[in-house]
Amino acid sequence: DNTSDLIFLHSVPDGRLLDVNRRAQEVYGYTREEMLRLDVGALSSGEQGYTQQAALAMLRDAAAGTVQVRRWHSKARDGRLFWVEVSLRQAVVGGRQVILVTGRDVGKRMEAERALRESEARYRSVIENISDVFYRTDAEGRLSMVSPSGARLLAYDSVEQMLGIPNAQFWKHPEQREAMLEQLRRHGSVHDYEVELVRRDGEPVMVSTSSAFYRDQEGNILGVEGIFRDITERKAAERALRDSRDFLEKIIDTIPDPIFVKDARHRFVLVNAVLCELADKPREEILGKTDADFFPPEQEVFWSRDDLVLATGEVDVSEEQLTAPNGSVSTIVTKKACYQDAKGNRFVVGVLRDISERILATRAVEESEHRFRSLYTSMTEGVAIHEVLRDDSGAVVDYRLLDVNPSFELLTGIPRDKAVGSIGSALYGMTPPPYLEEFAQVAQTGRPAHFATHFSPMGKHFSISVFSPGPDQFATVFQDISAARNAERALRESRQLLSDILEFLPYATLVVDGQGRVMTWNKAMEDLTGIPAARMLGKGDYAYAVPFYGDARPIMVNLALEPDPGREGQYTGLTRHGDILSGEAYVPNLRGGRYLFVNASVLRDSDGRTVAAIECIDDITNRKQAEAALQESEETFRRIFDGGSDPILLLKGGVFVQCNTAAVQLIGA
């Protein structure tokens, strides 16, 4: 009676109950007398396999000498069903042969085992469906566990193919792994640690990892485990952004006029190479400084006009005197405009034109380099496990969060203790809750899904994978892809900025690609030639020369791409400074014949490869005609001077400087 086990004594012939202990009475809810009047079936659930007949069969086997040990589904007096682990064997009690049955209530243990199996299945399902790569190595550095996404990322046929391989074999640079292990030894973990792995086919792949040592209960290191994330696309977007910015800077540096951008405090934030030459300083010594550091006499005038542009937003054109650092004074025309970025910051964008030697039409650059936004730091995917909630008709109307991982908190800003157990509509403040239709479809069909979305309440873009770990359940595995989306938007804005600068340049400007096809034909070029850009863009085979010469032929932009000494003769005073060609040309087919001053240069990418060429054209016909008229007038007066019959002598400072033929004959010199 004092044991915690249940004890029953059954007679051998018929299996009738002879006695029970106190614990059996407590568990089943009967008195001893009541239980002795019952048959075994009354104490059983009555389900298939747990009936009076099944119980008697066990008793007979035990009476025959076979020890029976199994779990039995029992029923208490109040109808409650519960599990008992029973053992049946022959015994002799008081000189009488009986069947001794001992039992133990294993309901809680079975419930714990079931919960453990469900938990294991749930989290194994997460590991198998995560798009990031979960991995674990043993103490010798061999791969002992990896999610299926690891095989896909590294081009292996299966997870089994990878297990047992030394982890260093997956690293393109094994010394990077040693450096990471040193960080683990110092700090215990690493987060967003960028490394380069190598696929089975030898191709490199960039990843970021968050890893740590895992240990036994005594604190001994058993190996390393963590998450790898493929950041190849992010790196490609960053490179495209850099190339676009470099391309823009090269375009601006090719323009032969000084260009600058100042902030509201008059500090230079962007300058081109020509302005650096004007200031006689390298770019890094100009950025962040003001006019006072380079042009002190003109500082007050420059700043007052800057403030006017910033205050009114109107374009300002002025003619000013500029004293260069070397002491030389030039007359310049400055055109300034106001540019406002997405954050509301205002900038002065200016173009200088030195008109000491020749006066040219100017047009201000109205756009500055767009502020490139930094990408969000890549984080491990967030995971949330849910169960669907149904109304009386069985329709899914909401869901409850059962569990979330730490990255859920990082990505959403919602604490775990607030999220777990919450109803989706209440947690997110939306009815129905976010993406209910997509999530319900996965929970009901078991078919996984994936989609990308912008979640406006959080202002983020997410990539979401959904799968069902169990009946009426779904799990979301999501990552913040806002950084990649922002990088794509910044790239589009940078290209638009480049297009706007070229379109509004005061020079007729032509850009051709490496194959000589027209990429840019700006408004000034349309005005000069009378040909709209729509008719010229994409044209090759020197079609852009026809408006100038009447036939298709290489022009200076082609000489920049492919030098040809035989063609350089069509330009007067041709000079080359690095990649930049300059010279004058007469074009007979343009408006009855015009004189042009031409600059051309190749454009290179960040690796130094030639990808395009640009040509800027200035119409100098009026200046040329004035020079020719002056020369003709001088020759006419010289003929009159020499042919006169009266002697003429010119004196300067008491010295004869010139005389005509009649004077020579008179003097006899």
mmCIF file of C-alpha atoms in Angstrom, residues 211-559:
data_model
loop_
_atom_site.group_PDB
_atom_site.id
_atom_site.type_symbol
_atom_site.label_atom_id
_atom_site.label_comp_id
_atom_site.label_asym_id
_atom_site.label_seq_id
_atom_site.Cartn_x
_atom_site.Cartn_y
_atom_site.Cartn_z
ATOM 1 C CA SER A 211 28.784 32.180 -35.777
ATOM 2 C CA ALA A 212 29.747 31.066 -32.273
ATOM 3 C CA PHE A 213 31.285 28.121 -30.412
ATOM 4 C CA TYR A 214 28.795 25.572 -29.093
ATOM 5 C CA ARG A 215 29.639 23.741 -25.865
ATOM 6 C CA ASP A 216 28.574 20.818 -23.663
ATOM 7 C CA GLN A 217 27.088 21.235 -20.181
ATOM 8 C CA GLU A 218 30.583 21.494 -18.699
ATOM 9 C CA GLY A 219 31.514 24.338 -21.051
ATOM 10 C CA ASN A 220 33.829 22.299 -23.288
ATOM 11 C CA ILE A 221 33.935 23.462 -26.921
ATOM 12 C CA LEU A 222 32.305 20.874 -29.174
ATOM 13 C CA GLY A 223 32.618 22.849 -32.411
ATOM 14 C CA VAL A 224 31.313 25.915 -34.238
ATOM 15 C CA GLU A 225 27.779 26.622 -35.417
ATOM 16 C CA GLY A 226 26.127 29.551 -37.116
ATOM 17 C CA ILE A 227 24.401 31.032 -40.151
ATOM 18 C CA PHE A 228 25.765 31.898 -43.618
ATOM 19 C CA ARG A 229 23.929 34.348 -45.881
ATOM 20 C CA ASP A 230 24.573 34.739 -49.628
ATOM 21 C CA ILE A 231 25.376 38.451 -50.208
ATOM 22 C CA THR A 232 26.440 38.103 -53.868
ATOM 23 C CA GLU A 233 23.535 40.242 -55.142
ATOM 24 C CA ARG A 234 24.137 42.904 -52.502
ATOM 25 C CA LYS A 235 27.823 43.116 -53.437
ATOM 26 C CA ALA A 236 26.908 43.361 -57.137
ATOM 27 C CA ALA A 237 24.510 46.228 -56.376
ATOM 28 C CA GLU A 238 27.201 48.029 -54.363
ATOM 29 C CA ARG A 239 29.676 47.635 -57.240
ATOM 30 C CA ALA A 240 27.121 48.922 -59.764
ATOM 31 C CA LEU A 241 26.541 51.919 -57.517
ATOM 32 C CA ARG A 242 30.281 52.631 -57.320
ATOM 33 C CA ASP A 243 30.670 52.266 -61.089
ATOM 34 C CA SER A 244 27.774 54.647 -61.684
ATOM 35 C CA ARG A 245 29.294 57.235 -59.323
ATOM 36 C CA ASP A 246 32.750 56.844 -60.921
ATOM 37 C CA PHE A 247 31.214 57.179 -64.393
ATOM 38 C CA LEU A 248 29.473 60.394 -63.318
ATOM 39 C CA GLU A 249 32.709 61.815 -61.872
ATOM 40 C CA LYS A 250 34.596 61.000 -65.095
ATOM 41 C CA ILE A 251 31.892 62.717 -67.157
ATOM 42 C CA ILE A 252 32.133 65.851 -64.993
ATOM 43 C CA ASP A 253 35.938 65.783 -65.095
ATOM 44 C CA THR A 254 35.801 65.636 -68.915
ATOM 45 C CA ILE A 255 33.836 68.893 -69.150
ATOM 46 C CA PRO A 256 36.361 71.666 -69.991
ATOM 47 C CA ASP A 257 34.765 74.328 -67.727
ATOM 48 C CA PRO A 258 35.247 74.462 -63.927
ATOM 49 C CA ILE A 259 32.264 72.962 -62.087
ATOM 50 C CA PHE A 260 31.514 73.093 -58.359
ATOM 51 C CA VAL A 261 28.772 72.279 -55.855
ATOM 52 C CA LYS A 262 28.578 74.106 -52.494
ATOM 53 C CA ASP A 263 26.432 73.456 -49.442
ATOM 54 C CA ALA A 264 24.469 76.118 -47.549
ATOM 55 C CA ARG A 265 27.638 77.078 -45.593
ATOM 56 C CA HIS A 266 29.545 77.789 -48.839
ATOM 57 C CA ARG A 267 31.727 74.683 -48.469
ATOM 58 C CA PHE A 268 32.738 72.844 -51.642
ATOM 59 C CA VAL A 269 31.202 69.344 -51.706
ATOM 60 C CA LEU A 270 31.970 68.534 -55.370
ATOM 61 C CA VAL A 271 34.504 69.966 -57.850
ATOM 62 C CA ASN A 272 35.772 68.790 -61.222
ATOM 63 C CA ALA A 273 39.362 68.481 -62.406
ATOM 64 C CA VAL A 274 39.342 71.845 -64.230
ATOM 65 C CA LEU A 275 38.372 73.712 -61.067
ATOM 66 C CA CYS A 276 41.210 71.939 -59.251
ATOM 67 C CA GLU A 277 43.584 73.300 -61.908
ATOM 68 C CA LEU A 278 42.100 76.794 -61.482
ATOM 69 C CA ALA A 279 42.589 76.682 -57.700
ATOM 70 C CA ASP A 280 45.997 75.014 -58.147
ATOM 71 C CA LYS A 281 45.060 72.484 -55.450
ATOM 72 C CA PRO A 282 44.291 68.753 -55.432
ATOM 73 C CA ARG A 283 40.643 67.802 -54.984
ATOM 74 C CA GLU A 284 41.064 66.585 -51.387
ATOM 75 C CA GLU A 285 42.421 70.015 -50.351
ATOM 76 C CA ILE A 286 39.419 71.820 -51.859
ATOM 77 C CA LEU A 287 36.503 69.732 -50.577
ATOM 78 C CA GLY A 288 35.205 71.093 -47.287
ATOM 79 C CA LYS A 289 36.883 74.499 -47.841
ATOM 80 C CA THR A 290 35.301 77.794 -49.027
ATOM 81 C CA ASP A 291 36.112 80.562 -51.535
ATOM 82 C CA ALA A 292 37.927 82.383 -48.729
ATOM 83 C CA ASP A 293 40.654 79.733 -48.830
ATOM 84 C CA PHE A 294 41.392 80.235 -52.560
ATOM 85 C CA PHE A 295 39.870 83.505 -53.835
ATOM 86 C CA PRO A 296 39.882 85.948 -50.844
ATOM 87 C CA PRO A 297 39.245 89.169 -52.845
ATOM 88 C CA GLU A 298 36.057 87.775 -54.403
ATOM 89 C CA GLN A 299 34.731 85.872 -51.370
ATOM 90 C CA GLU A 300 32.102 88.444 -50.340
ATOM 91 C CA VAL A 301 30.672 88.767 -53.874
ATOM 92 C CA PHE A 302 30.579 84.993 -54.395
ATOM 93 C CA TRP A 303 28.861 84.364 -51.060
ATOM 94 C CA SER A 304 26.206 87.058 -51.534
ATOM 95 C CA ARG A 305 25.222 85.528 -54.881
ATOM 96 C CA ASP A 306 25.288 82.012 -53.376
ATOM 97 C CA ASP A 307 22.880 83.153 -50.647
ATOM 98 C CA LEU A 308 20.597 84.744 -53.257
ATOM 99 C CA VAL A 309 20.387 81.462 -55.180
ATOM 100 C CA LEU A 310 19.737 79.436 -52.012
ATOM 101 C CA ALA A 311 17.059 81.861 -50.806
ATOM 102 C CA THR A 312 15.138 82.311 -54.082
ATOM 103 C CA GLY A 313 15.883 79.067 -55.896
ATOM 104 C CA GLU A 314 16.328 81.099 -59.090
ATOM 105 C CA VAL A 315 19.193 80.747 -61.571
ATOM 106 C CA ASP A 316 21.827 83.491 -61.246
ATOM 107 C CA VAL A 317 24.143 84.553 -64.114
ATOM 108 C CA SER A 318 26.891 87.093 -63.389
ATOM 109 C CA GLU A 319 30.132 88.446 -64.855
ATOM 110 C CA GLU A 320 32.915 88.746 -62.279
ATOM 111 C CA GLN A 321 36.648 89.219 -61.846
ATOM 112 C CA LEU A 322 38.529 86.234 -60.463
ATOM 113 C CA THR A 323 41.998 86.392 -58.935
ATOM 114 C CA ALA A 324 43.666 82.983 -59.203
ATOM 115 C CA PRO A 325 46.106 81.745 -56.527
ATOM 116 C CA ASN A 326 49.018 82.552 -58.868
ATOM 117 C CA GLY A 327 47.925 86.216 -58.988
ATOM 118 C CA SER A 328 46.481 86.230 -62.505
ATOM 119 C CA VAL A 329 43.138 88.012 -62.952
ATOM 120 C CA SER A 330 40.465 86.620 -65.260
ATOM 121 C CA THR A 331 37.003 87.731 -66.274
ATOM 122 C CA ILE A 332 34.545 84.925 -65.771
ATOM 123 C CA VAL A 333 30.866 84.325 -66.326
ATOM 124 C CA THR A 334 29.356 82.276 -63.513
ATOM 125 C CA LYS A 335 26.005 80.542 -63.775
ATOM 126 C CA LYS A 336 24.561 79.194 -60.517
ATOM 127 C CA ALA A 337 21.444 77.184 -59.726
ATOM 128 C CA CYS A 338 19.865 75.713 -56.594
ATOM 129 C CA TYR A 339 19.559 71.943 -56.155
ATOM 130 C CA GLN A 340 17.482 70.431 -53.324
ATOM 131 C CA ASP A 341 17.971 66.785 -52.396
ATOM 132 C CA ALA A 342 15.389 64.351 -51.048
ATOM 133 C CA LYS A 343 16.116 65.434 -47.463
ATOM 134 C CA GLY A 344 15.451 69.101 -48.192
ATOM 135 C CA ASN A 345 19.124 70.151 -48.108
ATOM 136 C CA ARG A 346 19.935 72.945 -50.593
ATOM 137 C CA PHE A 347 23.116 73.228 -52.655
ATOM 138 C CA VAL A 348 24.577 75.774 -55.093
ATOM 139 C CA VAL A 349 25.572 74.196 -58.420
ATOM 140 C CA GLY A 350 27.870 76.421 -60.482
ATOM 141 C CA VAL A 351 29.742 76.534 -63.795
ATOM 142 C CA LEU A 352 32.568 79.014 -64.490
ATOM 143 C CA ARG A 353 33.514 80.203 -67.975
ATOM 144 C CA ASP A 354 36.750 82.127 -68.575
ATOM 145 C CA ILE A 355 35.830 84.776 -71.169
ATOM 146 C CA SER A 356 39.195 86.588 -71.133
ATOM 147 C CA GLU A 357 40.194 85.037 -74.477
ATOM 148 C CA ARG A 358 36.798 84.226 -75.927
ATOM 149 C CA ILE A 359 33.183 84.691 -74.848
ATOM 150 C CA LEU A 360 31.080 81.579 -75.020
ATOM 151 C CA ALA A 361 27.454 80.941 -74.165
ATOM 152 C CA THR A 362 27.194 79.269 -70.717
ATOM 153 C CA ARG A 363 24.720 77.133 -69.058
ATOM 154 C CA ALA A 364 24.862 76.154 -65.385
ATOM 155 C CA VAL A 365 24.911 72.574 -64.282
ATOM 156 C CA GLU A 366 21.619 72.324 -62.358
ATOM 157 C CA GLU A 367 22.200 68.976 -60.738
ATOM 158 C CA SER A 368 24.801 67.847 -58.178
ATOM 159 C CA GLU A 369 25.841 64.372 -57.266
ATOM 160 C CA HIS A 370 22.969 62.658 -55.535
ATOM 161 C CA ARG A 371 23.564 61.663 -51.916
ATOM 162 C CA PHE A 372 24.044 57.939 -52.061
ATOM 163 C CA ARG A 373 22.209 56.171 -49.308
ATOM 164 C CA SER A 374 24.047 53.518 -47.373
ATOM 165 C CA LEU A 375 22.574 50.026 -47.442
ATOM 166 C CA TYR A 376 20.989 48.491 -44.399
ATOM 167 C CA THR A 377 23.245 46.067 -42.499
ATOM 168 C CA SER A 378 22.394 42.488 -43.501
ATOM 169 C CA MET A 379 20.875 40.477 -40.707
ATOM 170 C CA THR A 380 19.972 36.814 -40.132
ATOM 171 C CA GLU A 381 16.437 35.937 -41.232
ATOM 172 C CA GLY A 382 13.588 36.315 -38.785
ATOM 173 C CA VAL A 383 11.455 33.255 -38.028
ATOM 174 C CA ALA A 384 7.918 33.196 -36.601
ATOM 175 C CA ILE A 385 5.678 30.144 -36.052
ATOM 176 C CA HIS A 386 1.897 30.639 -36.103
ATOM 177 C CA GLU A 387 -1.380 28.763 -35.790
ATOM 178 C CA VAL A 388 -4.444 29.802 -37.779
ATOM 179 C CA LEU A 389 -7.684 30.825 -36.040
ATOM 180 C CA ARG A 390 -11.071 29.931 -37.544
ATOM 181 C CA ASP A 391 -14.591 31.258 -37.087
ATOM 182 C CA ASP A 392 -17.687 29.119 -36.486
ATOM 183 C CA SER A 393 -17.941 28.306 -40.193
ATOM 184 C CA GLY A 394 -14.351 27.027 -40.295
ATOM 185 C CA ALA A 395 -12.972 29.957 -42.299
ATOM 186 C CA VAL A 396 -9.513 31.232 -41.352
ATOM 187 C CA VAL A 397 -9.964 34.741 -39.910
ATOM 188 C CA ASP A 398 -6.747 35.377 -37.956
ATOM 189 C CA TYR A 399 -3.613 33.758 -36.578
ATOM 190 C CA ARG A 400 -1.722 33.516 -33.292
ATOM 191 C CA LEU A 401 2.084 33.716 -32.916
ATOM 192 C CA LEU A 402 3.448 30.633 -31.148
ATOM 193 C CA ASP A 403 7.159 31.366 -31.236
ATOM 194 C CA VAL A 404 9.671 33.866 -32.728
ATOM 195 C CA ASN A 405 13.457 33.915 -32.963
ATOM 196 C CA PRO A 406 15.757 36.799 -31.893
ATOM 197 C CA SER A 407 16.044 38.147 -35.450
ATOM 198 C CA PHE A 408 12.273 38.649 -35.468
ATOM 199 C CA GLU A 409 12.828 41.238 -32.743
ATOM 200 C CA LEU A 410 15.733 42.847 -34.649
ATOM 201 C CA LEU A 411 13.864 43.067 -37.951
ATOM 202 C CA THR A 412 10.404 44.092 -36.658
ATOM 203 C CA GLY A 413 11.258 45.928 -33.440
ATOM 204 C CA ILE A 414 8.594 43.867 -31.615
ATOM 205 C CA PRO A 415 9.814 42.278 -28.332
ATOM 206 C CA ARG A 416 9.483 38.510 -28.100
ATOM 207 C CA ASP A 417 7.371 38.612 -24.924
ATOM 208 C CA LYS A 418 4.884 40.881 -26.696
ATOM 209 C CA ALA A 419 4.785 38.803 -29.887
ATOM 210 C CA VAL A 420 4.444 35.240 -28.542
ATOM 211 C CA GLY A 421 0.802 34.420 -27.825
ATOM 212 C CA SER A 422 -0.507 37.540 -29.549
ATOM 213 C CA ILE A 423 -3.254 37.567 -32.161
ATOM 214 C CA GLY A 424 -1.929 38.839 -35.512
ATOM 215 C CA SER A 425 -4.573 41.535 -36.033
ATOM 216 C CA ALA A 426 -3.981 42.953 -32.537
ATOM 217 C CA LEU A 427 -0.179 42.761 -32.754
ATOM 218 C CA TYR A 428 0.074 44.536 -36.116
ATOM 219 C CA GLY A 429 -3.002 46.769 -35.699
ATOM 220 C CA MET A 430 -4.563 45.531 -38.954
ATOM 221 C CA THR A 431 -7.824 43.678 -39.711
ATOM 222 C CA PRO A 432 -7.409 41.262 -41.353
ATOM 223 C CA PRO A 433 -3.804 40.733 -40.212
ATOM 224 C CA PRO A 434 -0.964 41.048 -42.775
ATOM 225 C CA TYR A 435 -0.927 38.523 -45.657
ATOM 226 C CA LEU A 436 -3.699 36.363 -44.112
ATOM 227 C CA GLU A 437 -4.782 34.938 -47.484
ATOM 228 C CA GLU A 438 -1.257 33.805 -48.444
ATOM 229 C CA PHE A 439 -0.522 32.357 -44.993
ATOM 230 C CA ALA A 440 -3.878 30.532 -44.757
ATOM 231 C CA GLN A 441 -3.295 28.936 -48.173
ATOM 232 C CA VAL A 442 0.003 27.457 -46.981
ATOM 233 C CA ALA A 443 -1.453 26.268 -43.648
ATOM 234 C CA GLN A 444 -4.383 24.555 -45.381
ATOM 235 C CA THR A 445 -2.574 22.988 -48.348
ATOM 236 C CA GLY A 446 0.886 22.378 -46.902
ATOM 237 C CA ARG A 447 2.436 23.815 -50.067
ATOM 238 C CA PRO A 448 5.262 26.285 -49.311
ATOM 239 C CA ALA A 449 5.239 29.769 -50.830
ATOM 240 C CA HIS A 450 7.618 32.659 -51.284
ATOM 241 C CA PHE A 451 7.028 36.314 -52.061
ATOM 242 C CA ALA A 452 8.665 39.720 -51.700
ATOM 243 C CA THR A 453 6.692 42.624 -50.309
ATOM 244 C CA HIS A 454 6.895 46.116 -48.896
ATOM 245 C CA PHE A 455 5.380 46.273 -45.401
ATOM 246 C CA SER A 456 4.401 49.943 -45.122
ATOM 247 C CA PRO A 457 3.752 50.058 -41.334
ATOM 248 C CA MET A 458 7.450 49.268 -40.810
ATOM 249 C CA GLY A 459 8.659 50.995 -43.966
ATOM 250 C CA LYS A 460 10.654 47.926 -45.023
ATOM 251 C CA HIS A 461 10.891 45.495 -47.923
ATOM 252 C CA PHE A 462 10.840 41.838 -46.920
ATOM 253 C CA SER A 463 11.510 38.542 -48.682
ATOM 254 C CA ILE A 464 9.185 36.002 -47.026
ATOM 255 C CA SER A 465 9.225 32.191 -47.271
ATOM 256 C CA VAL A 466 6.201 30.394 -45.814
ATOM 257 C CA PHE A 467 5.780 26.688 -45.020
ATOM 258 C CA SER A 468 3.570 24.546 -42.813
ATOM 259 C CA PRO A 469 5.304 22.690 -39.935
ATOM 260 C CA GLY A 470 2.044 21.033 -38.821
ATOM 261 C CA PRO A 471 -1.752 20.977 -39.227
ATOM 262 C CA ASP A 472 -3.285 24.461 -39.159
ATOM 263 C CA GLN A 473 0.170 25.938 -38.641
ATOM 264 C CA PHE A 474 2.497 28.016 -40.771
ATOM 265 C CA ALA A 475 5.978 29.415 -40.271
ATOM 266 C CA THR A 476 7.425 32.538 -41.873
ATOM 267 C CA VAL A 477 11.120 32.878 -42.629
ATOM 268 C CA PHE A 478 11.807 36.451 -43.679
ATOM 269 C CA GLN A 479 14.687 38.798 -44.322
ATOM 270 C CA ASP A 480 14.978 42.551 -44.710
ATOM 271 C CA ILE A 481 15.825 43.278 -48.366
ATOM 272 C CA SER A 482 15.407 47.033 -47.961
ATOM 273 C CA ALA A 483 19.146 47.552 -48.498
ATOM 274 C CA ALA A 484 19.071 45.931 -51.949
ATOM 275 C CA ARG A 485 15.893 47.841 -52.928
ATOM 276 C CA ASN A 486 17.433 51.124 -51.742
ATOM 277 C CA ALA A 487 20.629 50.394 -53.689
ATOM 278 C CA GLU A 488 18.588 49.788 -56.862
ATOM 279 C CA ARG A 489 16.729 53.080 -56.342
ATOM 280 C CA ALA A 490 19.994 54.977 -55.713
ATOM 281 C CA LEU A 491 21.441 53.514 -58.934
ATOM 282 C CA ARG A 492 18.415 54.711 -60.927
ATOM 283 C CA GLU A 493 18.674 58.173 -59.367
ATOM 284 C CA SER A 494 22.418 58.349 -60.115
ATOM 285 C CA ARG A 495 21.833 57.471 -63.776
ATOM 286 C CA GLN A 496 19.043 60.053 -63.959
ATOM 287 C CA LEU A 497 21.397 62.659 -62.488
ATOM 288 C CA LEU A 498 24.017 61.886 -65.163
ATOM 289 C CA SER A 499 21.380 62.147 -67.889
ATOM 290 C CA ASP A 500 20.138 65.503 -66.542
ATOM 291 C CA ILE A 501 23.659 66.982 -66.370
ATOM 292 C CA LEU A 502 24.409 66.009 -69.980
ATOM 293 C CA GLU A 503 21.012 67.245 -71.178
ATOM 294 C CA PHE A 504 21.477 70.726 -69.705
ATOM 295 C CA LEU A 505 25.129 71.311 -70.592
ATOM 296 C CA PRO A 506 25.581 74.592 -72.533
ATOM 297 C CA TYR A 507 27.711 72.752 -75.134
ATOM 298 C CA ALA A 508 26.415 70.626 -77.954
ATOM 299 C CA THR A 509 27.335 67.226 -76.519
ATOM 300 C CA LEU A 510 27.510 63.788 -78.139
ATOM 301 C CA VAL A 511 28.288 60.499 -76.330
ATOM 302 C CA VAL A 512 28.876 57.243 -78.244
ATOM 303 C CA ASP A 513 29.431 53.755 -76.846
ATOM 304 C CA GLY A 514 32.437 51.546 -77.570
ATOM 305 C CA GLN A 515 30.879 50.501 -80.911
ATOM 306 C CA GLY A 516 30.281 54.097 -82.015
ATOM 307 C CA ARG A 517 26.514 54.127 -81.410
ATOM 308 C CA VAL A 518 24.917 57.348 -80.140
ATOM 309 C CA MET A 519 24.043 57.231 -76.423
ATOM 310 C CA THR A 520 23.506 60.974 -75.795
ATOM 311 C CA TRP A 521 22.438 63.799 -78.149
ATOM 312 C CA ASN A 522 21.642 66.708 -75.824
ATOM 313 C CA LYS A 523 19.380 69.719 -76.313
ATOM 314 C CA ALA A 524 22.264 72.014 -77.264
ATOM 315 C CA MET A 525 23.184 69.504 -80.013
ATOM 316 C CA GLU A 526 19.560 69.510 -81.214
ATOM 317 C CA ASP A 527 19.652 73.325 -81.372
ATOM 318 C CA LEU A 528 22.996 73.330 -83.247
ATOM 319 C CA THR A 529 22.109 70.681 -85.860
ATOM 320 C CA GLY A 530 18.320 70.988 -85.990
ATOM 321 C CA ILE A 531 18.082 67.198 -85.569
ATOM 322 C CA PRO A 532 16.045 65.897 -82.569
ATOM 323 C CA ALA A 533 17.642 63.303 -80.291
ATOM 324 C CA ALA A 534 14.917 60.759 -81.099
ATOM 325 C CA ARG A 535 16.207 60.544 -84.687
ATOM 326 C CA MET A 536 19.850 60.112 -83.683
ATOM 327 C CA LEU A 537 19.927 57.912 -80.536
ATOM 328 C CA GLY A 538 21.227 54.418 -81.294
ATOM 329 C CA LYS A 539 22.626 55.423 -84.720
ATOM 330 C CA GLY A 540 26.109 54.205 -85.655
ATOM 331 C CA ASP A 541 28.294 54.005 -88.767
ATOM 332 C CA TYR A 542 29.288 57.694 -88.320
ATOM 333 C CA ALA A 543 25.704 58.885 -89.031
ATOM 334 C CA TYR A 544 26.267 61.680 -86.526
ATOM 335 C CA ALA A 545 28.861 63.270 -88.892
ATOM 336 C CA VAL A 546 26.312 63.857 -91.692
ATOM 337 C CA PRO A 547 24.813 67.088 -90.194
ATOM 338 C CA PHE A 548 28.321 68.583 -90.137
ATOM 339 C CA TYR A 549 30.035 67.262 -93.302
ATOM 340 C CA GLY A 550 27.212 65.971 -95.473
ATOM 341 C CA ASP A 551 28.565 62.416 -95.380
ATOM 342 C CA ALA A 552 29.315 59.687 -92.826
ATOM 343 C CA ARG A 553 32.927 59.871 -91.641
ATOM 344 C CA PRO A 554 34.928 59.546 -88.403
ATOM 345 C CA ILE A 555 34.952 62.714 -86.297
ATOM 346 C CA MET A 556 36.893 63.677 -83.161
ATOM 347 C CA VAL A 557 34.847 61.411 -80.832
ATOM 348 C CA ASN A 558 35.976 58.466 -82.997
ATOM 349 C CA LEU A 559 39.607 59.648 -82.906
#
